[in-house]
CSV table of C-alpha atoms in Angstrom, one decimal:
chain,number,residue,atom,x,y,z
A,1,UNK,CA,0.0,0.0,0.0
A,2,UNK,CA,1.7,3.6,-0.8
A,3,UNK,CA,0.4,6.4,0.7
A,4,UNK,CA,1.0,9.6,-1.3
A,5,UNK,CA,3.3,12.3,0.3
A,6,UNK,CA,2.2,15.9,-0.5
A,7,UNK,CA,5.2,18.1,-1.2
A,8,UNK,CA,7.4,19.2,1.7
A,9,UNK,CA,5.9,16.2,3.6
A,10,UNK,CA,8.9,14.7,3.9
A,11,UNK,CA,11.1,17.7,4.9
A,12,UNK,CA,8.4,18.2,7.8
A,13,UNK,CA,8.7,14.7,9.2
A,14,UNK,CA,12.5,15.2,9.3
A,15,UNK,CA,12.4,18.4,11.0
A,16,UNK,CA,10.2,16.7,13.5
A,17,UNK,CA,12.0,14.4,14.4
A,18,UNK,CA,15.7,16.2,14.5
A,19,UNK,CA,13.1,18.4,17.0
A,20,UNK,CA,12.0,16.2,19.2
A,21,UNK,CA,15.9,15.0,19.2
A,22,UNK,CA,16.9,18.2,20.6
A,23,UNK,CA,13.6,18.7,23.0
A,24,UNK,CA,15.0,15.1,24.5
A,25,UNK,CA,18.5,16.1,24.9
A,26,UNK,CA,17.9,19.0,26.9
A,27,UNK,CA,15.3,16.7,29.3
A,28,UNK,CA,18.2,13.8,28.9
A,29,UNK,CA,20.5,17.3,30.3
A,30,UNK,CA,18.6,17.5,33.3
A,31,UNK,CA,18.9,14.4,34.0
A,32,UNK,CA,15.2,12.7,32.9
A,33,UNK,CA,15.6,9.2,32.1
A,34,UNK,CA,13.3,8.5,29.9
A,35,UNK,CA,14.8,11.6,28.1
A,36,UNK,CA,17.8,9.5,27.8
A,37,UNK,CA,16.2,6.6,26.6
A,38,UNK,CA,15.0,8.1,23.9
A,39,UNK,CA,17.9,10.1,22.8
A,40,UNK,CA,20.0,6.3,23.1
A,41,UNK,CA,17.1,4.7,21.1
A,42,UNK,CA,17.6,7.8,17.9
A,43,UNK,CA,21.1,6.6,18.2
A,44,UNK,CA,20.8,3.2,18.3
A,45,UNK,CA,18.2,3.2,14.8
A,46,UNK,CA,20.1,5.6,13.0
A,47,UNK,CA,17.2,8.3,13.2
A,48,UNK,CA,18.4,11.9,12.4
A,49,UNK,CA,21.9,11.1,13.5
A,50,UNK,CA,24.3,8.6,12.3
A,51,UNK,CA,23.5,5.0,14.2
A,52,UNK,CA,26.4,4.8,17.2
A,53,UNK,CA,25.8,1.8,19.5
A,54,UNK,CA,28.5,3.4,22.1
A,55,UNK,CA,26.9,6.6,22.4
A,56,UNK,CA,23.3,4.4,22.5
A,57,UNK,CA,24.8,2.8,25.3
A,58,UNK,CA,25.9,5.5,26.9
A,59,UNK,CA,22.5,6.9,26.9
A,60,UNK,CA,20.5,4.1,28.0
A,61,UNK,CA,23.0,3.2,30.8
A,62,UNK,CA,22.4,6.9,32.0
A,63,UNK,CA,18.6,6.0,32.1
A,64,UNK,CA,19.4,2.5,34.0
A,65,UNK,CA,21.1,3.8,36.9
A,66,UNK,CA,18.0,6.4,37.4
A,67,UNK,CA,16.0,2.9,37.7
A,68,UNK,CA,13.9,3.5,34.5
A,69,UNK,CA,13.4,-0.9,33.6
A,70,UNK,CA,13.1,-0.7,30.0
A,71,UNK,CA,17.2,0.7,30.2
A,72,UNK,CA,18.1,-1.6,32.2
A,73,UNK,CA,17.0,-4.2,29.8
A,74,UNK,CA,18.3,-2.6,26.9
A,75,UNK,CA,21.9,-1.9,28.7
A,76,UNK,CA,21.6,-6.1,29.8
A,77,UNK,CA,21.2,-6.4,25.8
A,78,UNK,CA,24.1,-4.6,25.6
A,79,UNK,CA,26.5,-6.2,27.6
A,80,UNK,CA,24.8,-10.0,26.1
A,81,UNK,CA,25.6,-8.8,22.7
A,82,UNK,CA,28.7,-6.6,23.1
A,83,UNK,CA,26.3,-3.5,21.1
A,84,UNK,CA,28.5,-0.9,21.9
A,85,UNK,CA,30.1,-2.0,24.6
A,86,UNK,CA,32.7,-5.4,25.2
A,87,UNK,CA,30.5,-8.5,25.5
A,88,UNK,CA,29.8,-9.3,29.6
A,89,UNK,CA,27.0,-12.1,30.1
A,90,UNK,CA,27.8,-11.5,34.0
A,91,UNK,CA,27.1,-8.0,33.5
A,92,UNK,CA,24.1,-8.5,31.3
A,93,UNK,CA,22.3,-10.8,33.6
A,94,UNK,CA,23.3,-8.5,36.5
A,95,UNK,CA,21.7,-5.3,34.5
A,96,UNK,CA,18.7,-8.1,33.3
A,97,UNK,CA,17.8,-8.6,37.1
A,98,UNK,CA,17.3,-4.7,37.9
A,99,UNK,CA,15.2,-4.9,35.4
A,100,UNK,CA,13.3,-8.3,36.6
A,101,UNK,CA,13.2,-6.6,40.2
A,102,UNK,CA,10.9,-3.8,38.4
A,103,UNK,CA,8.7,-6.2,36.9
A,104,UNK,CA,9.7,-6.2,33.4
A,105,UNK,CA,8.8,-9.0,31.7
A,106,UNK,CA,11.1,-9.1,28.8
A,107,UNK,CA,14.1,-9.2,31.6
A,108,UNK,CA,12.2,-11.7,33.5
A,109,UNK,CA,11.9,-13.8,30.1
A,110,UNK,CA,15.8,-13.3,29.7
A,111,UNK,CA,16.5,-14.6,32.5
A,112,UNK,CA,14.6,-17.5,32.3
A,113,UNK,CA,16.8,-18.3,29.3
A,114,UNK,CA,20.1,-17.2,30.8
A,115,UNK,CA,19.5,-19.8,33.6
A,116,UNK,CA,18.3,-22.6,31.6
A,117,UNK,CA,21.5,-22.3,29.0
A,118,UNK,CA,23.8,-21.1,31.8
A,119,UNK,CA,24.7,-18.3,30.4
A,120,UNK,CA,26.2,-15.4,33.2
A,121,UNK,CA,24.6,-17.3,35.4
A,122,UNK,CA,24.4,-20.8,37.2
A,123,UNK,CA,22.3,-23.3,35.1
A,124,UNK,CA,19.1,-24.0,37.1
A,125,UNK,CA,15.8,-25.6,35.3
A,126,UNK,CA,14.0,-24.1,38.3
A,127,UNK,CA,15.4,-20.9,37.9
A,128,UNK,CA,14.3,-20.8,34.7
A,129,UNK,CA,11.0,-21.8,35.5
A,130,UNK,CA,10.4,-19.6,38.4
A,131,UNK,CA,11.3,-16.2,36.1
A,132,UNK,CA,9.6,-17.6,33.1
A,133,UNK,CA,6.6,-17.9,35.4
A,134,UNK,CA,6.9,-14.5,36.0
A,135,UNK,CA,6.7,-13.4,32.6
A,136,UNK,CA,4.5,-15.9,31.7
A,137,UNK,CA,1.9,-14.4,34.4
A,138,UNK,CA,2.2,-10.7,32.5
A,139,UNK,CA,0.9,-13.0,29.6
A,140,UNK,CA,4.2,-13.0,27.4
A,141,UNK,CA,3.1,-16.5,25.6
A,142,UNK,CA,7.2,-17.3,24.5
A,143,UNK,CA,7.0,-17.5,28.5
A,144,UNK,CA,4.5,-19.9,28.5
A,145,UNK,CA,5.9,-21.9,25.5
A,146,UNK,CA,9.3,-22.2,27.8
A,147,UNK,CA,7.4,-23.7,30.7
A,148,UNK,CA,5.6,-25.8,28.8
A,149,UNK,CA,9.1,-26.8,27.0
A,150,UNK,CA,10.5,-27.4,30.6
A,151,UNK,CA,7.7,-29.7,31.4
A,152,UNK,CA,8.0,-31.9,28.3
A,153,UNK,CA,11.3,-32.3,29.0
A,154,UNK,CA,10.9,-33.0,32.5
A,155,UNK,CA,14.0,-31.1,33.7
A,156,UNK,CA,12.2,-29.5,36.6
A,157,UNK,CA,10.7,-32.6,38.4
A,158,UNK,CA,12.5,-35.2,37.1
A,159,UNK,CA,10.4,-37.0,34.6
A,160,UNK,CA,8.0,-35.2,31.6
A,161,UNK,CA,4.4,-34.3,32.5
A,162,UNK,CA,2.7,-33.2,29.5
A,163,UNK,CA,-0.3,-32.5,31.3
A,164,UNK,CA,1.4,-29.6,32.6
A,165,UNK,CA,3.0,-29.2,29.3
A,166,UNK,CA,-0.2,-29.1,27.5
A,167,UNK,CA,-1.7,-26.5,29.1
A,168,UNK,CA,1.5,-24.1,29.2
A,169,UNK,CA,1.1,-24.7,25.6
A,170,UNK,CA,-2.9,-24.1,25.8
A,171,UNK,CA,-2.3,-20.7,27.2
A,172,UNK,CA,0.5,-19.7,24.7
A,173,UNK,CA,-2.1,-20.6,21.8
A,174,UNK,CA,-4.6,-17.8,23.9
A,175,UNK,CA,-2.5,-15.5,24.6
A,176,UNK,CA,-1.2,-15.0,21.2
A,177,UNK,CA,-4.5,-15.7,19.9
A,178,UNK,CA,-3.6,-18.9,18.2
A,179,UNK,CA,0.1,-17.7,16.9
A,180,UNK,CA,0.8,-20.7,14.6
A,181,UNK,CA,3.7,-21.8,16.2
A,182,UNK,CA,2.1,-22.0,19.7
A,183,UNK,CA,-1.2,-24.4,17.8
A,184,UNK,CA,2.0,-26.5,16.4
A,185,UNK,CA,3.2,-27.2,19.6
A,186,UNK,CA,0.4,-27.5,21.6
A,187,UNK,CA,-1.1,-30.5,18.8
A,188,UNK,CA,2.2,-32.1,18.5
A,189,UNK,CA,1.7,-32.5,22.1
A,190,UNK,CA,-1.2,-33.7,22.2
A,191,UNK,CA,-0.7,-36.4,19.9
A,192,UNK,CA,2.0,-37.5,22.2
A,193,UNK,CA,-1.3,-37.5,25.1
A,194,UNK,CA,-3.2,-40.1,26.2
A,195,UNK,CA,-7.2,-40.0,26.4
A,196,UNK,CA,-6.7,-39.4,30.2
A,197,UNK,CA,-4.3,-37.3,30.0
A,198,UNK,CA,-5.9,-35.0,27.8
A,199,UNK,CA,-9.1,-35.2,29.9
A,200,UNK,CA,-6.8,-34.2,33.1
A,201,UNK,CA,-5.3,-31.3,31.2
A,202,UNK,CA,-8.4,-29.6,30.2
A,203,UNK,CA,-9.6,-29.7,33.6
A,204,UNK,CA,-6.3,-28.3,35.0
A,205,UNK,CA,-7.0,-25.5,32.3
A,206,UNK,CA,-10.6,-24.7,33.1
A,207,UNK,CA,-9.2,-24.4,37.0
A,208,UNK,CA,-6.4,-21.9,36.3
A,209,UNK,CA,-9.6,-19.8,34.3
């Protein structure tokens, strides 16, 4: 679909935007984080000044140690990366938990992953369930998908339970509203299900309602 641009349109949009650059620098001045945030996320895409992870970083790390979680998730990016700054999975996770302790469910999702690979941080199945819980509870369905993943596997009690598998799974196909990964999953699952077992899982699901 193309959307015709009247004359000057263009010019207008890019004057806006190198505005409301210079509006957030003198907030980010003065010390507003999400001021900084901003000015780190023009840098980091490249909009109305040329892309520079470093001075990104620099930005958002400014708006992580005034406590403001979305920075402190993007500076745990960072440091898991090495964008603009030396790789640090110690650092990341570290950054990722500040985050996790503000309730920010991406961090929380992160960690998850970062404990269940043991990566930065001690490998731990239940770990990694308890923070994908979290996130999975702020209805992130990838959250959901990794719990149900976990209990497949059976790497948190010691042997698979695809009941509780099933309706992780269940919930991922909701809360994406039927993403077609999450209805893969959960039917490969449930051809893996007894008759009782699938009876059992759609009761567990009608309880959590």
């Amino acid at each position: 679909l193309e959307v015709g641009l009247k004359e000057g349109e263009e010019v207008v949009v890019a004057q806006n935007q190198k505005s409301a650059l210079d509006l957030y620098r003198i907030a980010a001045q003065g010390g507003l984080a999400e001021a900084n945030f901003n000015v780190g996320a023009f840098y980091e895409a490249g909009n109305t000044v040329d892309k520079d992870l470093a001075k990104a970083f620099g930005f958002y790390q400014r708006a992580a140690f005034a406590g403001l979680p979305q920075a402190q998730h993007k500076v745990g990016q960072y440091y898991q990366n090495g964008a603009g700054i030396g790789r640090d999975l110690v650092a990341g996770a570290a950054w990722y938990d500040k985050a996790v302790q503000n309730g920010f469910a991406l961090s929380q999702l992160m960690m998850g992953a970062m404990h269940e690979q043991g990566a930065g941080v001690a490998q731990s199945a239940t770990a990694a369930a308890s923070y994908y819980s979290l996130a999975a509870d702020q209805g992130m369905p990838l959250a959901m998908i990794r719990l149900a993943s976990l209990n497949e596997r059976g790497v948190v009690s010691g042997k698979p339970d695809l009941v509780k598998a099933w309706v992780y799974a269940q919930q991922a196909v909701d809360a994406s509203k039927e993403a077609k990964d999450a209805v893969a999953y959960r039917d490969a699952l449930e051809k893996a299900m007894s008759p009782e077992q699938k009876a059992e899982a759609k009761k567990v699901l009608e309880q959590k309602k």
